[in-house]
Amino acid sequence: MKLESRRYLFWAFQLSGWGIYALLTEIMIKLPSNEPWQIHIPHLLLDTLCGFLITIGLRKCYLFARTKSANISITLHVSALLIASIVWTAFKWAALQWFYGHWWSAMSWFDFGTWSTASLTMLATWTGAYFGITSYLDNQEQKQKAAVALNLANEAQLKMLRYQLNPHFMFNSINAICTLILKKDNMHAVDMLEKLCDLLRYSLYTDPLAKITVHEEVQILNTYLDIEQCRFGNKLNVNIITEPHCSDFLIPSMLVQPLVENALKHGMDQAQNITITVKIEQQNNNLVISVSDTGKGFNKHTHSQRGIGLKNCEQRLSLIYPQNNQFKTGNSEQGGAWVYMTIPLQRTQE
């Protein structure tokens, strides 16, 4: 909680608390005592004002004591509370005597004990409330700082994961362009370079933490696939199936592309054709995204060596949708691999 807000809360509690004290003292002590109103009302006002000022002094003392060692801090707290109780008692007694026309008359031990106990009880109650509220606010402030720190850490990790894809994909694409140039396939090389510029421009100018619509994600995926089509030609077949009403749902940007790239890089043999199918559909309150291929499938012994795409997507989902996502992989009976993930539905107006 900000310092200005804490100050506002202190003064709000201080004013309202002493207002309640004055009201209860009037009802429970002053009225039953049958004191003349010319005496008990001014005395009540001075009593309340003195207590108000004394507790402000106690607050300053407590703040000072917090900077000291434990033994010194406890000694300062207890001493301040006892001295404040005696001062308040003496003031109340002197003010009452003055209103009755006496400059000073000694208190009996009974009156001193009774009045001092009442003062000590009131100030101890104020002290307990002060430290209780302060402790609560400190705890909330620590939780808020921890939440902010965790959020910043998650954002940094998400940015790292998104940016990690850029040099990885860029290396593969430039390598493919170089291969086309060496083969003197200049038309395909120029076309592929233009598509690569479009994709990298989008990647650089898009907030890595932003979510985009399914329609935009499909456009990005198609741009990527145009690049890969230049490399593989008729060997690559891709089917993108999206339910029409899912186009406006939001997903993390460039979530599907690394899965398709992973299928191409690790699932395709040089002499083999491959078909990749991307499905995006709604199931209840979830958006389901699946990517399957007809390639080599996952090798259980080298699953961890299948590139950064799968691990990257799984980490991003766990950070963006903690405890509210699914990410599964496996091999189909007909051959090839599949990736299945679910995220909560989120529409653009949300």
Short mmCIF file of C-alpha atoms in Angstrom, two decimals:
data_model
loop_
_atom_site.label_atom_id
_atom_site.label_comp_id
_atom_site.label_asym_id
_atom_site.label_seq_id
_atom_site.Cartn_x
_atom_site.Cartn_y
_atom_site.Cartn_z
CA MET A 1 0.00 0.00 0.00
CA LYS A 2 1.32 3.46 -0.88
CA LEU A 3 2.57 5.75 1.89
CA GLU A 4 -0.12 8.37 1.21
CA SER A 5 -2.85 5.76 1.53
CA ARG A 6 -1.43 4.55 4.85
CA ARG A 7 -1.36 8.10 6.19
CA TYR A 8 -4.95 8.61 5.13
CA LEU A 9 -5.99 5.40 6.89
CA PHE A 10 -4.16 6.39 10.09
CA TRP A 11 -5.89 9.74 10.32
CA ALA A 12 -9.25 8.21 9.45
CA PHE A 13 -8.92 5.63 12.23
CA GLN A 14 -7.45 8.20 14.64
CA LEU A 15 -10.29 10.67 14.24
CA SER A 16 -13.07 8.09 14.22
CA GLY A 17 -11.55 6.16 17.17
CA TRP A 18 -11.26 9.16 19.42
CA GLY A 19 -14.71 10.29 18.39
CA ILE A 20 -16.08 6.94 19.57
CA TYR A 21 -14.05 7.27 22.79
CA ALA A 22 -15.60 10.68 23.51
CA LEU A 23 -19.11 9.38 22.85
CA LEU A 24 -18.73 6.30 25.07
CA THR A 25 -17.12 8.32 27.87
CA GLU A 26 -19.99 10.78 27.79
CA ILE A 27 -22.64 8.03 27.90
CA MET A 28 -20.98 5.63 30.35
CA ILE A 29 -19.08 7.98 32.72
CA LYS A 30 -19.98 11.65 32.43
CA LEU A 31 -23.77 11.45 32.31
CA PRO A 32 -24.14 8.94 35.21
CA SER A 33 -21.79 11.09 37.39
CA ASN A 34 -24.26 14.00 37.45
CA GLU A 35 -21.46 16.52 36.80
CA PRO A 36 -22.68 19.93 35.66
CA TRP A 37 -22.59 20.14 31.88
CA GLN A 38 -20.51 23.36 32.16
CA ILE A 39 -17.77 21.14 33.61
CA HIS A 40 -18.09 17.69 32.08
CA ILE A 41 -18.40 18.79 28.45
CA PRO A 42 -15.26 21.03 28.44
CA HIS A 43 -13.41 18.42 30.50
CA LEU A 44 -14.44 15.67 28.04
CA LEU A 45 -13.20 17.75 25.11
CA LEU A 46 -9.85 18.41 26.78
CA ASP A 47 -9.59 14.76 27.86
CA THR A 48 -10.19 13.55 24.29
CA LEU A 49 -7.86 16.15 22.76
CA CYS A 50 -5.06 15.23 25.18
CA GLY A 51 -5.47 11.51 24.41
CA PHE A 52 -5.50 12.30 20.69
CA LEU A 53 -2.22 14.25 20.93
CA ILE A 54 -0.57 11.70 23.25
CA THR A 55 -1.26 8.85 20.80
CA ILE A 56 0.29 10.89 17.97
CA GLY A 57 3.39 11.15 20.15
CA LEU A 58 3.24 7.42 20.86
CA ARG A 59 3.10 6.72 17.14
CA LYS A 60 6.28 8.73 16.55
CA CYS A 61 7.95 6.90 19.44
CA TYR A 62 6.87 3.50 18.09
CA LEU A 63 8.19 4.36 14.62
CA PHE A 64 11.52 5.35 16.16
CA ALA A 65 11.64 2.17 18.27
CA ARG A 66 11.22 0.00 15.15
CA THR A 67 14.69 1.03 14.01
CA LYS A 68 16.33 -0.25 17.21
CA SER A 69 17.31 -3.70 18.41
CA ALA A 70 14.67 -5.96 19.98
CA ASN A 71 15.62 -5.31 23.62
CA ILE A 72 15.83 -1.53 23.19
CA SER A 73 12.62 -1.50 21.15
CA ILE A 74 10.63 -3.37 23.84
CA THR A 75 12.01 -1.08 26.57
CA LEU A 76 11.05 2.02 24.58
CA HIS A 77 7.55 0.71 23.90
CA VAL A 78 6.81 -0.18 27.53
CA SER A 79 8.37 3.02 28.89
CA ALA A 80 6.51 5.24 26.43
CA LEU A 81 3.20 3.55 27.25
CA LEU A 82 3.65 3.93 31.03
CA ILE A 83 4.83 7.54 30.83
CA ALA A 84 1.98 8.44 28.44
CA SER A 85 -0.56 6.89 30.85
CA ILE A 86 0.78 8.91 33.81
CA VAL A 87 0.89 12.16 31.80
CA TRP A 88 -2.67 11.67 30.55
CA THR A 89 -3.90 10.86 34.08
CA ALA A 90 -2.20 13.94 35.52
CA PHE A 91 -3.65 16.18 32.82
CA LYS A 92 -7.19 14.88 33.28
CA TRP A 93 -6.98 15.33 37.05
CA ALA A 94 -5.47 18.82 36.83
CA ALA A 95 -8.05 19.93 34.24
CA LEU A 96 -10.93 18.69 36.38
CA GLN A 97 -9.58 20.48 39.46
CA TRP A 98 -9.16 23.67 37.47
CA PHE A 99 -12.80 23.54 36.28
CA TYR A 100 -13.88 23.20 39.92
CA GLY A 101 -11.82 26.23 40.87
CA HIS A 102 -8.81 24.48 42.44
CA TRP A 103 -5.32 24.95 41.02
CA TRP A 104 -4.16 21.61 42.34
CA SER A 105 -5.15 19.08 44.97
CA ALA A 106 -3.28 15.85 45.54
CA MET A 107 -4.82 12.62 44.30
CA SER A 108 -5.51 9.79 46.68
CA TRP A 109 -3.80 6.51 45.92
CA PHE A 110 -7.20 5.03 45.06
CA ASP A 111 -7.95 7.79 42.54
CA PHE A 112 -4.44 7.54 41.10
CA GLY A 113 -4.71 3.78 40.70
CA THR A 114 -8.20 3.97 39.19
CA TRP A 115 -7.50 6.79 36.78
CA SER A 116 -4.05 5.46 35.78
CA THR A 117 -5.46 2.00 35.11
CA ALA A 118 -8.18 3.51 32.92
CA SER A 119 -5.60 5.59 31.01
CA LEU A 120 -3.25 2.63 30.63
CA THR A 121 -6.08 0.39 29.42
CA MET A 122 -7.17 2.94 26.82
CA LEU A 123 -3.65 3.59 25.53
CA ALA A 124 -2.81 -0.13 25.53
CA THR A 125 -5.97 -0.75 23.49
CA TRP A 126 -4.94 1.99 21.06
CA THR A 127 -1.44 0.49 20.87
CA GLY A 128 -2.81 -2.98 20.18
CA ALA A 129 -5.10 -1.65 17.45
CA TYR A 130 -2.26 0.41 15.96
CA PHE A 131 0.13 -2.54 15.74
CA GLY A 132 -2.61 -4.88 14.55
CA ILE A 133 -3.55 -2.59 11.67
CA THR A 134 0.12 -1.79 10.90
CA SER A 135 1.00 -5.48 10.83
CA TYR A 136 -1.93 -6.20 8.52
CA LEU A 137 -0.95 -3.37 6.16
CA ASP A 138 2.70 -4.48 6.18
CA ASN A 139 1.63 -8.02 5.34
CA GLN A 140 -0.60 -6.80 2.50
CA GLU A 141 2.21 -4.61 1.21
CA GLN A 142 4.62 -7.55 1.20
CA LYS A 143 2.07 -9.69 -0.63
CA GLN A 144 1.56 -6.94 -3.17
CA LYS A 145 5.30 -6.55 -3.70
CA ALA A 146 5.67 -10.34 -4.03
CA ALA A 147 2.83 -10.43 -6.56
CA VAL A 148 4.38 -7.59 -8.57
CA ALA A 149 7.78 -9.29 -8.48
CA LEU A 150 6.28 -12.59 -9.59
CA ASN A 151 4.36 -10.88 -12.37
CA LEU A 152 7.51 -9.13 -13.58
CA ALA A 153 9.41 -12.41 -13.47
CA ASN A 154 6.66 -14.15 -15.46
CA GLU A 155 6.63 -11.33 -18.01
CA ALA A 156 10.40 -11.52 -18.39
CA GLN A 157 10.23 -15.29 -18.85
CA LEU A 158 7.41 -15.00 -21.38
CA LYS A 159 9.36 -12.43 -23.37
CA MET A 160 12.39 -14.69 -23.30
CA LEU A 161 10.35 -17.64 -24.54
CA ARG A 162 8.79 -15.64 -27.38
CA TYR A 163 12.04 -14.02 -28.47
CA GLN A 164 13.74 -17.40 -28.28
CA LEU A 165 11.75 -18.45 -31.35
CA ASN A 166 13.00 -15.59 -33.53
CA PRO A 167 16.68 -16.53 -33.99
CA HIS A 168 15.74 -20.23 -34.12
CA PHE A 169 13.32 -19.78 -37.01
CA MET A 170 15.45 -17.11 -38.66
CA PHE A 171 18.48 -19.43 -38.82
CA ASN A 172 16.47 -22.19 -40.50
CA SER A 173 14.86 -19.82 -43.02
CA ILE A 174 18.09 -18.05 -44.00
CA ASN A 175 19.76 -21.42 -44.40
CA ALA A 176 16.95 -22.49 -46.73
CA ILE A 177 17.25 -19.25 -48.74
CA CYS A 178 20.99 -19.82 -49.12
CA THR A 179 20.26 -23.32 -50.39
CA LEU A 180 17.83 -21.94 -53.01
CA ILE A 181 20.40 -19.37 -54.11
CA LEU A 182 23.07 -22.07 -54.47
CA LYS A 183 20.61 -24.02 -56.60
CA LYS A 184 20.04 -20.82 -58.62
CA ASP A 185 16.36 -20.96 -57.82
CA ASN A 186 16.26 -17.17 -57.54
CA MET A 187 12.50 -16.73 -57.92
CA HIS A 188 11.76 -18.98 -54.97
CA ALA A 189 14.58 -17.38 -52.99
CA VAL A 190 13.19 -13.84 -53.52
CA ASP A 191 9.65 -14.95 -52.71
CA MET A 192 10.84 -16.70 -49.58
CA LEU A 193 12.90 -13.67 -48.50
CA GLU A 194 9.88 -11.37 -48.84
CA LYS A 195 7.75 -13.70 -46.74
CA LEU A 196 10.52 -13.94 -44.16
CA CYS A 197 10.70 -10.13 -43.92
CA ASP A 198 6.94 -9.96 -43.36
CA LEU A 199 7.10 -12.55 -40.60
CA LEU A 200 10.09 -11.02 -38.85
CA ARG A 201 8.55 -7.55 -39.10
CA TYR A 202 5.46 -8.84 -37.35
CA SER A 203 7.54 -10.63 -34.74
CA LEU A 204 9.63 -7.54 -33.94
CA TYR A 205 6.77 -5.05 -33.75
CA THR A 206 4.30 -7.19 -31.81
CA ASP A 207 4.29 -7.17 -28.01
CA PRO A 208 5.50 -10.64 -26.98
CA LEU A 209 3.00 -10.60 -24.09
CA ALA A 210 0.06 -9.65 -26.27
CA LYS A 211 -2.75 -11.95 -27.26
CA ILE A 212 -4.12 -11.91 -30.77
CA THR A 213 -7.21 -13.33 -32.42
CA VAL A 214 -7.29 -16.80 -33.91
CA HIS A 215 -7.78 -15.15 -37.31
CA GLU A 216 -4.51 -13.21 -36.93
CA GLU A 217 -2.68 -16.30 -35.70
CA VAL A 218 -3.83 -18.22 -38.79
CA GLN A 219 -2.57 -15.39 -41.01
CA ILE A 220 0.85 -15.55 -39.35
CA LEU A 221 0.86 -19.33 -39.74
CA ASN A 222 0.01 -19.05 -43.44
CA THR A 223 2.89 -16.60 -43.96
CA TYR A 224 5.24 -19.07 -42.30
CA LEU A 225 3.86 -21.94 -44.38
CA ASP A 226 4.38 -19.95 -47.58
CA ILE A 227 8.05 -19.78 -46.66
CA GLU A 228 8.25 -23.51 -45.98
CA GLN A 229 6.33 -24.27 -49.17
CA CYS A 230 9.18 -22.67 -51.08
CA ARG A 231 11.54 -25.16 -49.44
CA PHE A 232 9.53 -28.36 -49.68
CA GLY A 233 7.19 -27.78 -52.63
CA ASN A 234 4.70 -30.59 -53.17
CA LYS A 235 6.18 -32.65 -50.34
CA LEU A 236 4.38 -30.44 -47.83
CA ASN A 237 0.61 -30.42 -47.48
CA VAL A 238 -1.10 -28.41 -44.74
CA ASN A 239 -4.76 -28.36 -43.72
CA ILE A 240 -5.92 -25.57 -41.37
CA ILE A 241 -9.40 -26.21 -40.02
CA THR A 242 -10.89 -23.45 -37.88
CA GLU A 243 -14.46 -23.23 -36.68
CA PRO A 244 -15.82 -19.92 -38.03
CA HIS A 245 -17.05 -18.64 -34.67
CA CYS A 246 -13.56 -19.17 -33.17
CA SER A 247 -11.93 -16.47 -35.31
CA ASP A 248 -12.40 -13.74 -32.70
CA PHE A 249 -11.12 -15.74 -29.71
CA LEU A 250 -7.78 -14.65 -28.27
CA ILE A 251 -4.64 -16.76 -28.01
CA PRO A 252 -0.98 -15.95 -27.25
CA SER A 253 0.77 -14.71 -30.38
CA MET A 254 2.82 -17.20 -32.42
CA LEU A 255 1.63 -20.17 -30.36
CA VAL A 256 0.85 -22.55 -33.24
CA GLN A 257 3.75 -21.75 -35.60
CA PRO A 258 6.51 -23.42 -33.51
CA LEU A 259 4.42 -26.60 -33.30
CA VAL A 260 4.14 -26.77 -37.09
CA GLU A 261 7.84 -25.97 -37.42
CA ASN A 262 8.62 -28.74 -34.94
CA ALA A 263 6.60 -31.22 -37.03
CA LEU A 264 8.51 -30.24 -40.16
CA LYS A 265 11.96 -30.29 -38.61
CA HIS A 266 11.67 -33.51 -36.61
CA GLY A 267 8.87 -35.45 -38.29
CA MET A 268 9.76 -35.28 -41.98
CA ASP A 269 12.20 -37.45 -43.88
CA GLN A 270 13.90 -36.03 -46.94
CA ALA A 271 12.25 -38.54 -49.27
CA GLN A 272 8.87 -38.46 -47.55
CA ASN A 273 5.79 -36.33 -48.09
CA ILE A 274 4.12 -34.99 -44.98
CA THR A 275 0.65 -33.72 -44.24
CA ILE A 276 0.13 -31.43 -41.28
CA THR A 277 -3.35 -30.75 -39.94
CA VAL A 278 -4.10 -27.83 -37.63
CA LYS A 279 -7.51 -27.76 -35.94
CA ILE A 280 -8.86 -24.93 -33.80
CA GLU A 281 -12.27 -25.50 -32.24
CA GLN A 282 -14.38 -24.76 -29.20
CA GLN A 283 -15.23 -27.37 -26.60
CA ASN A 284 -17.42 -26.03 -23.79
CA ASN A 285 -15.49 -23.11 -22.24
CA ASN A 286 -12.15 -24.05 -23.78
CA LEU A 287 -10.41 -23.35 -27.04
CA VAL A 288 -8.86 -26.58 -28.34
CA ILE A 289 -5.83 -26.43 -30.63
CA SER A 290 -4.41 -29.59 -32.13
CA VAL A 291 -1.56 -30.14 -34.55
CA SER A 292 -1.06 -33.57 -36.11
CA ASP A 293 1.19 -34.85 -38.86
CA THR A 294 1.87 -37.98 -40.91
CA GLY A 295 5.59 -37.96 -40.23
CA LYS A 296 7.89 -40.16 -38.16
CA GLY A 297 6.12 -39.59 -34.88
CA PHE A 298 7.67 -39.10 -31.48
CA ASN A 299 10.56 -41.29 -30.47
CA LYS A 300 10.13 -41.95 -26.76
CA HIS A 301 13.87 -42.24 -26.26
CA THR A 302 14.69 -38.92 -27.96
CA HIS A 303 11.52 -36.98 -27.15
CA SER A 304 13.49 -34.35 -25.23
CA GLN A 305 15.68 -33.78 -28.28
CA ARG A 306 12.83 -32.69 -30.61
CA GLY A 307 13.67 -28.97 -30.48
CA ILE A 308 12.54 -26.03 -28.41
CA GLY A 309 9.08 -25.67 -29.98
CA LEU A 310 7.16 -28.11 -27.77
CA LYS A 311 8.84 -27.16 -24.51
CA ASN A 312 8.51 -23.48 -25.35
CA CYS A 313 4.75 -23.70 -25.94
CA GLU A 314 4.18 -25.78 -22.82
CA GLN A 315 6.07 -23.27 -20.65
CA ARG A 316 4.22 -20.32 -22.13
CA LEU A 317 0.85 -21.94 -21.44
CA SER A 318 1.78 -22.74 -17.85
CA LEU A 319 2.81 -19.11 -17.28
CA ILE A 320 -0.14 -17.46 -19.01
CA TYR A 321 -2.84 -19.91 -17.86
CA PRO A 322 -1.55 -21.49 -14.61
CA GLN A 323 -3.63 -24.52 -13.57
CA ASN A 324 -6.02 -23.77 -16.43
CA ASN A 325 -4.55 -25.36 -19.53
CA GLN A 326 -3.71 -28.73 -21.05
CA PHE A 327 -0.74 -29.73 -23.16
CA LYS A 328 -0.45 -33.31 -24.39
CA THR A 329 1.60 -35.09 -27.03
CA GLY A 330 1.52 -38.56 -28.52
CA ASN A 331 1.69 -40.77 -31.61
CA SER A 332 -1.31 -41.77 -33.69
CA GLU A 333 -2.01 -45.38 -34.63
CA GLN A 334 -1.81 -44.52 -38.34
CA GLY A 335 1.64 -42.99 -37.85
CA GLY A 336 2.80 -39.52 -37.13
CA ALA A 337 2.66 -37.33 -34.05
CA TRP A 338 0.01 -35.12 -32.48
CA VAL A 339 -0.01 -32.20 -30.06
CA TYR A 340 -3.16 -31.29 -28.17
CA MET A 341 -3.63 -28.19 -26.02
CA THR A 342 -6.53 -26.33 -24.45
CA ILE A 343 -6.78 -22.78 -23.11
CA PRO A 344 -9.70 -20.84 -21.59
CA LEU A 345 -12.00 -19.02 -23.97
CA GLN A 346 -11.33 -15.30 -24.13
CA ARG A 347 -13.11 -13.01 -26.55
CA THR A 348 -11.75 -9.77 -27.96
CA GLN A 349 -14.19 -7.56 -26.00
CA GLU A 350 -12.82 -9.02 -22.75
#
